[in-house]
Amino acid sequence: MPIEGFDYKEFAKNISAEVGPALPPDIADPDRQYIINIVHNFCYMAGEALANDTTITLNAHQASIITQFIGEWSFHKAIDIIRSNIDPQFRDGILQKIAFTIFEIAKTATIKNMPQPDMIAVVEFQVKKAYTEALEELKNRGILNDEQVAEALSHSNIDEMAQQAAQAEAQQQAQQQQQQQQASGGGQSAAPADNSYANQLSDVKILKLATFAIVLRHLPPDKQQGLIERFDENDAAILRDYAAMEDLETKLDPNVIAKGLKEIKNSLPKSKKINPAKINQKLYNIVKNSDISKISNIIGRERKAIKDYIANVSSGNKNSPITPRIADIICNHLEEKLTRR
């Protein structure tokens, strides 16, 4: 029997519509479309499964929460997988394992009436566990090595998103305070702390706070609280109200949401792109112009994979199983050690 008020098709459509504007700038176009599609497909399938499950009774809000968990974590872990340079043919398997885990855990937690903050914490723990298990399974099959697993586990888009948002908001708050001081002749200005405060704000600021609240809804409670605390008391109160509003997205024009998310994204620090060809060329030049005995002493105790990588690059071989991020670390380490000697 369908869940009254829960249109899983429309819900999946709305969730996936938010993905594009929220994607980091370092994600290539084909990968961007992949993430949009995977979020839509997983939300659609989860919503359909809940709507057709005759063994449990859920209301629209509960079904939306479970489905939203799957959409949000699919978004974050898809970015982590892509940044880890895991072969595309293995992406779906990892994400399916994570989505299935969320579906079962969130559904069980909902049936048991677990408080939402506890449910968020449990889901996050199980997501990390499922992700690690999926990577270990690929390693046991000989598809990934230890370095690649470590590389994949080092990425956490949800944490990066929280940190960047905090930096951007802190900068914006500092600019606003400076403008207020200049406008008042350098004096301190304080916003009234009563309920009329929101009525005094411009429509632009209200929309910015509402859009930022949408970003907050994609983060765990502790990270939400950390960001909210960076606002002044009055703005923080408005943010909390918006973040707790169940149908916030439906109350805002999608174009307004997209524009606001784009402004937030543009204000974030740009991710550093690593060019494997440049790293290999840099390492080749280091080895070519250095005493081979010194290099041998530096890497003497390193793992075989690192030794093989340096040997391959120094001989002109461009192919390597080492990920670009690890290669960059090796190159910088070697350069630093040789400079000190």
Coordinates of C-alpha atoms in Angstrom, one line a residue:
M1 CA 0.0 0.0 0.0
P2 CA 1.5 3.4 -1.0
I3 CA 2.6 5.7 1.8
E4 CA 0.2 8.7 2.0
G5 CA 1.9 11.9 1.1
F6 CA 5.1 10.2 0.0
D7 CA 5.7 10.5 -3.8
Y8 CA 9.0 8.6 -4.1
K9 CA 9.4 9.5 -7.8
E10 CA 9.1 13.2 -7.1
F11 CA 11.3 13.0 -4.0
A12 CA 14.1 11.2 -5.9
K13 CA 13.8 13.9 -8.6
N14 CA 14.0 16.8 -6.1
I15 CA 17.0 15.3 -4.2
S16 CA 19.0 14.6 -7.4
A17 CA 18.2 18.2 -8.6
E18 CA 20.2 19.5 -5.6
V19 CA 23.2 17.4 -6.4
G20 CA 24.6 19.3 -9.4
P21 CA 25.0 22.8 -7.8
A22 CA 26.4 21.2 -4.6
L23 CA 29.2 19.2 -6.3
P24 CA 32.8 20.4 -5.7
P25 CA 34.5 22.1 -8.7
D26 CA 37.2 19.4 -9.1
I27 CA 34.7 16.8 -10.2
A28 CA 34.8 16.3 -14.0
D29 CA 31.6 16.5 -16.0
P30 CA 31.2 12.8 -16.7
D31 CA 31.6 12.1 -13.0
R32 CA 29.2 14.8 -12.1
Q33 CA 26.5 13.2 -14.2
Y34 CA 27.4 9.8 -12.7
I35 CA 26.8 11.2 -9.1
I36 CA 23.5 12.9 -10.1
N37 CA 22.3 9.6 -11.7
I38 CA 23.4 7.4 -8.8
V39 CA 21.7 9.6 -6.2
H40 CA 18.5 9.6 -8.2
N41 CA 18.5 5.9 -8.8
F42 CA 19.2 4.9 -5.3
C43 CA 16.6 7.3 -3.9
Y44 CA 14.1 6.1 -6.4
M45 CA 14.7 2.4 -5.6
A46 CA 14.7 3.0 -1.8
G47 CA 11.5 5.0 -2.0
E48 CA 9.8 2.4 -4.2
A49 CA 10.9 -0.4 -1.8
L50 CA 9.5 1.5 1.2
A51 CA 6.2 2.3 -0.6
N52 CA 5.7 -1.4 -1.5
D53 CA 6.8 -2.9 1.8
T54 CA 3.6 -4.3 3.4
T55 CA 5.4 -5.6 6.5
I56 CA 5.9 -2.2 8.0
T57 CA 3.9 1.0 8.5
L58 CA 5.7 4.3 7.8
N59 CA 4.4 7.8 7.4
A60 CA 5.7 10.2 4.7
H61 CA 8.2 11.9 7.0
Q62 CA 9.8 8.7 8.1
A63 CA 10.0 7.4 4.5
S64 CA 11.6 10.7 3.4
I65 CA 14.2 10.6 6.2
I66 CA 15.3 7.0 5.2
T67 CA 15.4 7.9 1.5
Q68 CA 17.3 11.2 2.2
F69 CA 19.9 9.3 4.2
I70 CA 20.6 7.2 1.2
G71 CA 20.8 10.2 -1.2
E72 CA 23.1 12.2 1.0
W73 CA 25.6 9.5 1.8
S74 CA 25.6 8.3 -1.8
F75 CA 26.5 11.8 -2.8
H76 CA 29.4 12.1 -0.3
K77 CA 30.9 8.6 -0.8
A78 CA 30.6 8.8 -4.6
I79 CA 32.8 11.9 -4.4
D80 CA 35.3 10.1 -2.1
I81 CA 35.4 7.1 -4.5
I82 CA 36.0 9.3 -7.6
R83 CA 38.7 11.3 -5.8
S84 CA 40.4 8.1 -4.9
N85 CA 40.7 7.1 -8.6
I86 CA 39.1 3.8 -8.0
D87 CA 38.3 2.1 -11.4
P88 CA 34.8 3.1 -12.5
Q89 CA 33.7 -0.5 -12.9
F90 CA 33.9 -1.0 -9.1
R91 CA 32.1 2.2 -8.1
D92 CA 28.5 0.8 -8.3
G93 CA 29.4 -2.2 -6.1
I94 CA 30.8 -0.1 -3.3
L95 CA 27.9 2.4 -3.4
Q96 CA 25.3 -0.4 -3.5
K97 CA 26.8 -1.9 -0.4
I98 CA 26.6 1.4 1.4
A99 CA 23.1 2.2 0.2
F100 CA 21.8 -1.2 1.2
T101 CA 23.4 -0.8 4.7
I102 CA 21.8 2.6 5.2
F103 CA 18.4 1.3 4.0
E104 CA 18.4 -1.6 6.6
I105 CA 19.9 0.4 9.5
A106 CA 17.7 3.5 9.0
K107 CA 14.6 1.4 8.5
T108 CA 15.2 -0.6 11.7
A109 CA 16.1 2.6 13.6
T110 CA 12.8 4.2 12.4
I111 CA 10.7 1.2 13.4
K112 CA 12.3 1.3 16.9
N113 CA 11.5 5.1 17.2
M114 CA 15.2 5.9 17.7
P115 CA 15.8 9.7 18.2
Q116 CA 17.0 11.3 14.9
P117 CA 20.4 12.5 16.3
D118 CA 21.1 8.9 17.4
M119 CA 19.9 7.6 14.1
I120 CA 22.3 10.0 12.3
A121 CA 25.2 8.8 14.4
V122 CA 24.4 5.2 13.9
V123 CA 24.0 5.6 10.1
E124 CA 27.3 7.5 9.8
F125 CA 29.1 4.7 11.8
Q126 CA 27.6 2.0 9.6
V127 CA 28.4 3.9 6.4
K128 CA 32.1 4.1 7.3
K129 CA 32.1 0.4 8.3
A130 CA 30.5 -0.6 5.0
Y131 CA 32.8 1.5 3.0
T132 CA 35.9 0.1 4.7
E133 CA 34.6 -3.5 4.2
A134 CA 33.9 -2.9 0.5
L135 CA 37.5 -1.6 0.0
E136 CA 39.0 -4.5 2.0
E137 CA 37.0 -6.9 -0.1
L138 CA 38.5 -5.4 -3.3
K139 CA 42.0 -5.6 -1.8
N140 CA 41.5 -9.3 -0.9
R141 CA 40.5 -9.8 -4.6
G142 CA 43.7 -8.2 -5.7
I143 CA 42.0 -5.2 -7.2
L144 CA 43.3 -2.7 -4.8
N145 CA 46.6 -2.6 -2.8
D146 CA 47.3 -1.2 0.7
E147 CA 48.2 2.3 -0.6
Q148 CA 45.0 2.5 -2.7
V149 CA 42.8 1.5 0.3
A150 CA 44.6 4.0 2.5
E151 CA 44.1 6.7 -0.2
A152 CA 40.4 5.9 -0.4
L153 CA 39.9 6.0 3.3
S154 CA 41.7 9.3 3.6
H155 CA 39.0 11.1 1.7
S156 CA 35.9 12.4 3.5
N157 CA 33.9 14.9 1.5
I158 CA 31.4 15.4 4.3
D159 CA 34.2 16.6 6.6
E160 CA 35.7 18.7 3.9
M161 CA 32.4 20.3 3.1
A162 CA 31.8 21.2 6.7
Q163 CA 35.3 22.6 7.1
Q164 CA 35.1 24.7 3.9
A165 CA 31.6 26.0 4.8
A166 CA 32.9 27.0 8.2
Q167 CA 35.9 28.9 6.6
A168 CA 33.6 30.6 4.1
E169 CA 31.1 31.6 6.7
A170 CA 33.7 32.9 9.1
Q171 CA 35.1 35.0 6.3
Q172 CA 31.7 36.3 5.4
Q173 CA 30.9 37.1 9.1
A174 CA 34.2 39.1 9.4
Q175 CA 33.3 41.1 6.2
Q176 CA 29.8 41.8 7.5
Q177 CA 31.2 43.0 10.9
Q178 CA 33.7 45.3 9.1
Q179 CA 31.0 46.8 6.9
Q180 CA 28.7 47.3 9.9
Q181 CA 31.5 49.1 11.8
Q182 CA 32.3 51.3 8.8
A183 CA 28.6 52.2 8.4
S184 CA 28.4 53.1 12.1
G185 CA 31.6 55.1 12.1
G186 CA 33.7 52.4 13.6
G187 CA 31.4 51.6 16.6
Q188 CA 30.1 48.2 17.5
S189 CA 26.6 47.3 16.3
A190 CA 24.4 44.6 17.8
A191 CA 21.3 43.1 16.2
P192 CA 18.2 43.0 18.4
A193 CA 17.7 39.6 20.0
D194 CA 13.9 39.6 19.9
N195 CA 11.4 37.9 17.4
S196 CA 11.2 41.0 15.3
Y197 CA 14.8 40.5 14.1
A198 CA 13.9 38.3 11.1
N199 CA 11.5 41.0 9.9
Q200 CA 14.4 43.5 9.8
L201 CA 16.5 41.4 7.5
S202 CA 16.6 41.9 3.7
D203 CA 15.1 39.2 1.5
V204 CA 18.6 38.5 0.1
K205 CA 20.0 37.6 3.6
I206 CA 16.9 35.6 4.4
L207 CA 17.4 33.5 1.3
K208 CA 21.1 33.1 2.0
L209 CA 20.3 31.8 5.5
A210 CA 17.7 29.4 4.1
T211 CA 20.0 28.1 1.4
F212 CA 22.8 27.6 3.9
A213 CA 20.3 25.7 6.1
I214 CA 19.8 23.3 3.2
V215 CA 23.6 22.7 3.3
L216 CA 23.4 22.1 7.0
R217 CA 20.7 19.4 6.6
H218 CA 23.3 17.4 4.7
L219 CA 25.7 17.3 7.6
P220 CA 25.8 15.3 10.9
P221 CA 24.4 17.1 14.0
D222 CA 27.8 17.8 15.5
K223 CA 29.0 19.5 12.3
Q224 CA 25.7 21.4 12.0
Q225 CA 26.1 22.7 15.5
G226 CA 29.8 23.7 14.9
L227 CA 28.8 25.8 11.9
I228 CA 25.8 27.4 13.5
E229 CA 27.9 28.5 16.5
R230 CA 29.9 30.7 14.1
F231 CA 26.9 32.9 13.5
D232 CA 25.6 35.6 15.8
E233 CA 22.8 34.6 18.1
N234 CA 20.0 35.9 16.0
D235 CA 21.1 34.5 12.7
A236 CA 21.9 31.2 14.4
A237 CA 18.3 31.0 15.7
I238 CA 17.0 31.5 12.2
L239 CA 19.3 28.9 10.8
R240 CA 18.1 26.3 13.4
D241 CA 14.5 27.0 12.5
Y242 CA 15.1 26.6 8.8
A243 CA 17.3 23.5 9.2
A244 CA 14.5 21.9 11.3
M245 CA 11.8 22.7 8.7
E246 CA 10.8 19.4 7.1
D247 CA 9.6 20.9 3.7
L248 CA 12.2 23.7 3.4
E249 CA 13.2 22.7 -0.1
T250 CA 9.6 22.8 -1.4
K251 CA 9.1 26.3 0.0
L252 CA 11.9 27.8 -2.0
D253 CA 12.1 28.3 -5.7
P254 CA 14.5 25.7 -7.2
N255 CA 16.3 28.5 -9.1
V256 CA 16.9 30.4 -5.9
I257 CA 18.3 27.3 -4.2
A258 CA 20.6 26.6 -7.2
K259 CA 21.8 30.2 -7.2
G260 CA 22.4 30.3 -3.5
L261 CA 24.3 26.9 -3.5
K262 CA 26.4 28.2 -6.4
E263 CA 27.3 31.3 -4.5
I264 CA 28.3 29.2 -1.5
K265 CA 30.4 26.8 -3.7
N266 CA 32.1 29.7 -5.4
S267 CA 33.1 31.2 -2.0
L268 CA 34.8 27.9 -0.9
P269 CA 38.6 27.3 -1.4
K270 CA 39.4 25.5 -4.6
S271 CA 40.5 22.0 -4.3
K272 CA 44.1 21.3 -5.3
K273 CA 44.2 19.3 -8.6
I274 CA 47.0 16.8 -8.9
N275 CA 48.5 16.2 -12.4
P276 CA 50.1 12.7 -12.5
A277 CA 52.1 13.6 -15.6
K278 CA 53.7 16.6 -13.9
I279 CA 54.4 14.6 -10.8
N280 CA 56.1 11.8 -12.8
Q281 CA 58.2 14.4 -14.7
K282 CA 59.2 16.2 -11.5
L283 CA 60.2 12.9 -9.9
Y284 CA 62.1 11.9 -13.1
N285 CA 64.1 15.2 -13.0
I286 CA 64.9 14.7 -9.3
V287 CA 66.3 11.2 -9.8
K288 CA 68.1 12.2 -13.0
N289 CA 69.9 15.1 -11.4
S290 CA 70.7 13.5 -8.0
D291 CA 73.2 11.0 -6.7
I292 CA 71.7 7.6 -7.1
S293 CA 73.4 6.4 -3.9
K294 CA 71.6 9.1 -1.9
I295 CA 68.3 8.1 -3.3
S296 CA 68.9 4.5 -2.5
N297 CA 69.7 5.4 1.1
I298 CA 66.5 7.5 1.4
I299 CA 64.2 4.8 0.0
G300 CA 66.1 1.8 1.4
R301 CA 63.5 1.0 4.1
E302 CA 60.5 2.0 2.0
R303 CA 57.9 -0.6 0.8
K304 CA 58.5 -2.4 -2.5
A305 CA 55.7 -0.6 -4.2
I306 CA 57.3 2.8 -3.6
K307 CA 60.7 1.5 -4.7
D308 CA 59.2 0.1 -7.9
Y309 CA 57.3 3.3 -8.5
I310 CA 60.5 5.4 -8.3
A311 CA 62.4 2.9 -10.4
N312 CA 59.7 2.9 -13.1
V313 CA 59.4 6.7 -13.3
S314 CA 63.2 7.1 -13.4
S315 CA 63.4 4.7 -16.3
G316 CA 60.7 6.6 -18.2
N317 CA 57.8 4.3 -17.5
K318 CA 54.6 6.4 -17.2
N319 CA 52.4 3.6 -15.9
S320 CA 52.1 3.2 -12.2
P321 CA 49.6 1.7 -9.7
I322 CA 50.4 4.5 -7.2
T323 CA 47.6 7.0 -6.9
P324 CA 48.4 10.7 -7.8
R325 CA 48.0 11.9 -4.3
I326 CA 50.4 9.2 -2.9
A327 CA 52.8 9.9 -5.8
D328 CA 52.8 13.6 -4.9
I329 CA 53.6 12.8 -1.3
I330 CA 56.5 10.5 -2.3
C331 CA 57.9 13.1 -4.7
N332 CA 57.8 15.9 -2.1
H333 CA 59.3 13.6 0.5
L334 CA 62.2 12.6 -1.7
E335 CA 62.8 16.2 -2.8
E336 CA 62.9 17.4 0.9
K337 CA 65.3 14.6 2.0
L338 CA 67.7 15.3 -0.9
T339 CA 67.6 19.1 -0.1
R340 CA 68.6 18.4 3.5
R341 CA 71.5 16.1 2.7

